[in-house]
Amino acid sequence: MNRIDRLTAILLLLQSGKRSDSEIAQHFEVSRRTIQRDIDALCEMGIPIVAELGTSGGYSLPSDYSSRRNEL
């Protein structure tokens, strides 16, 4: 899978709920660092990804993200 496809797939995965970088990395069979770079790239593109620290932390999208995207 190339990076553009993975970025799109990560976005779709986050639309279904919060995910840790480890969980996302395992899903795409890449390193956690690769996922962290991908998340950074999505943020630079203006995607409002929320990062929560701690044992129950992870990445997610705001609950109103899909409705705001449809307004564009």
mmCIF file of C-alpha atoms in Angstrom:
data_model
loop_
_atom_site.group_PDB
_atom_site.id
_atom_site.type_symbol
_atom_site.label_atom_id
_atom_site.label_comp_id
_atom_site.label_asym_id
_atom_site.label_seq_id
_atom_site.Cartn_x
_atom_site.Cartn_y
_atom_site.Cartn_z
ATOM 1 C CA MET A 1 0.000 0.000 0.000
ATOM 2 C CA ASN A 2 1.411 3.404 -0.906
ATOM 3 C CA ARG A 3 1.374 6.356 1.475
ATOM 4 C CA ILE A 4 -1.582 8.175 -0.101
ATOM 5 C CA ASP A 5 -3.711 5.029 0.134
ATOM 6 C CA ARG A 6 -2.605 4.510 3.748
ATOM 7 C CA LEU A 7 -3.421 8.122 4.709
ATOM 8 C CA THR A 8 -6.892 7.728 3.235
ATOM 9 C CA ALA A 9 -7.365 4.391 4.997
ATOM 10 C CA ILE A 10 -6.195 5.846 8.338
ATOM 11 C CA LEU A 11 -8.748 8.621 7.989
ATOM 12 C CA LEU A 12 -11.500 6.076 7.319
ATOM 13 C CA LEU A 13 -10.335 3.974 10.275
ATOM 14 C CA LEU A 14 -10.429 6.983 12.613
ATOM 15 C CA GLN A 15 -13.967 7.811 11.491
ATOM 16 C CA SER A 16 -15.064 4.588 13.183
ATOM 17 C CA GLY A 17 -13.517 5.529 16.541
ATOM 18 C CA LYS A 18 -10.377 6.136 18.578
ATOM 19 C CA ARG A 19 -7.319 4.048 17.738
ATOM 20 C CA SER A 20 -3.834 3.859 19.258
ATOM 21 C CA ASP A 21 -0.748 4.260 17.092
ATOM 22 C CA SER A 22 0.149 0.636 17.892
ATOM 23 C CA GLU A 23 -3.251 -0.594 16.736
ATOM 24 C CA ILE A 24 -3.054 1.411 13.506
ATOM 25 C CA ALA A 25 0.535 0.280 12.876
ATOM 26 C CA GLN A 26 -0.417 -3.359 13.334
ATOM 27 C CA HIS A 27 -3.424 -2.944 11.013
ATOM 28 C CA PHE A 28 -1.228 -1.571 8.197
ATOM 29 C CA GLU A 29 1.866 -3.648 9.044
ATOM 30 C CA VAL A 30 4.118 -0.597 9.460
ATOM 31 C CA SER A 31 6.007 0.894 12.403
ATOM 32 C CA ARG A 32 4.463 3.150 15.036
ATOM 33 C CA ARG A 33 6.830 5.890 13.864
ATOM 34 C CA THR A 34 5.416 5.615 10.324
ATOM 35 C CA ILE A 35 1.910 6.063 11.725
ATOM 36 C CA GLN A 36 3.042 9.068 13.764
ATOM 37 C CA ARG A 37 4.464 10.641 10.589
ATOM 38 C CA ASP A 38 1.236 9.836 8.739
ATOM 39 C CA ILE A 39 -0.845 11.447 11.499
ATOM 40 C CA ASP A 40 1.402 14.527 11.308
ATOM 41 C CA ALA A 41 0.874 14.663 7.535
ATOM 42 C CA LEU A 42 -2.915 14.444 7.936
ATOM 43 C CA CYS A 43 -2.812 17.266 10.492
ATOM 44 C CA GLU A 44 -0.732 19.397 8.114
ATOM 45 C CA MET A 45 -3.464 18.840 5.500
ATOM 46 C CA GLY A 46 -5.973 20.346 7.902
ATOM 47 C CA ILE A 47 -7.559 17.145 9.231
ATOM 48 C CA PRO A 48 -8.524 17.859 12.874
ATOM 49 C CA ILE A 49 -7.080 14.722 14.485
ATOM 50 C CA VAL A 50 -7.294 14.684 18.276
ATOM 51 C CA ALA A 51 -4.468 12.969 20.179
ATOM 52 C CA GLU A 52 -5.146 11.733 23.722
ATOM 53 C CA LEU A 53 -2.246 10.681 25.941
ATOM 54 C CA GLY A 54 -2.205 7.890 28.488
ATOM 55 C CA THR A 55 -3.017 4.212 28.636
ATOM 56 C CA SER A 56 -6.484 4.721 27.164
ATOM 57 C CA GLY A 57 -5.283 7.367 24.722
ATOM 58 C CA GLY A 58 -5.125 7.322 20.976
ATOM 59 C CA TYR A 59 -6.064 9.244 17.875
ATOM 60 C CA SER A 60 -9.600 10.213 16.938
ATOM 61 C CA LEU A 61 -11.603 12.693 14.906
ATOM 62 C CA PRO A 62 -14.022 15.221 16.408
ATOM 63 C CA SER A 63 -17.582 13.870 16.435
ATOM 64 C CA ASP A 64 -18.712 16.635 14.079
ATOM 65 C CA TYR A 65 -15.899 16.064 11.563
ATOM 66 C CA SER A 66 -17.962 14.283 8.898
ATOM 67 C CA SER A 67 -20.702 16.924 8.933
ATOM 68 C CA ARG A 68 -18.143 19.722 8.618
ATOM 69 C CA ARG A 69 -16.451 17.888 5.746
ATOM 70 C CA ASN A 70 -19.759 17.715 3.874
ATOM 71 C CA GLU A 71 -20.154 21.488 4.164
ATOM 72 C CA LEU A 72 -17.004 22.129 2.106
#
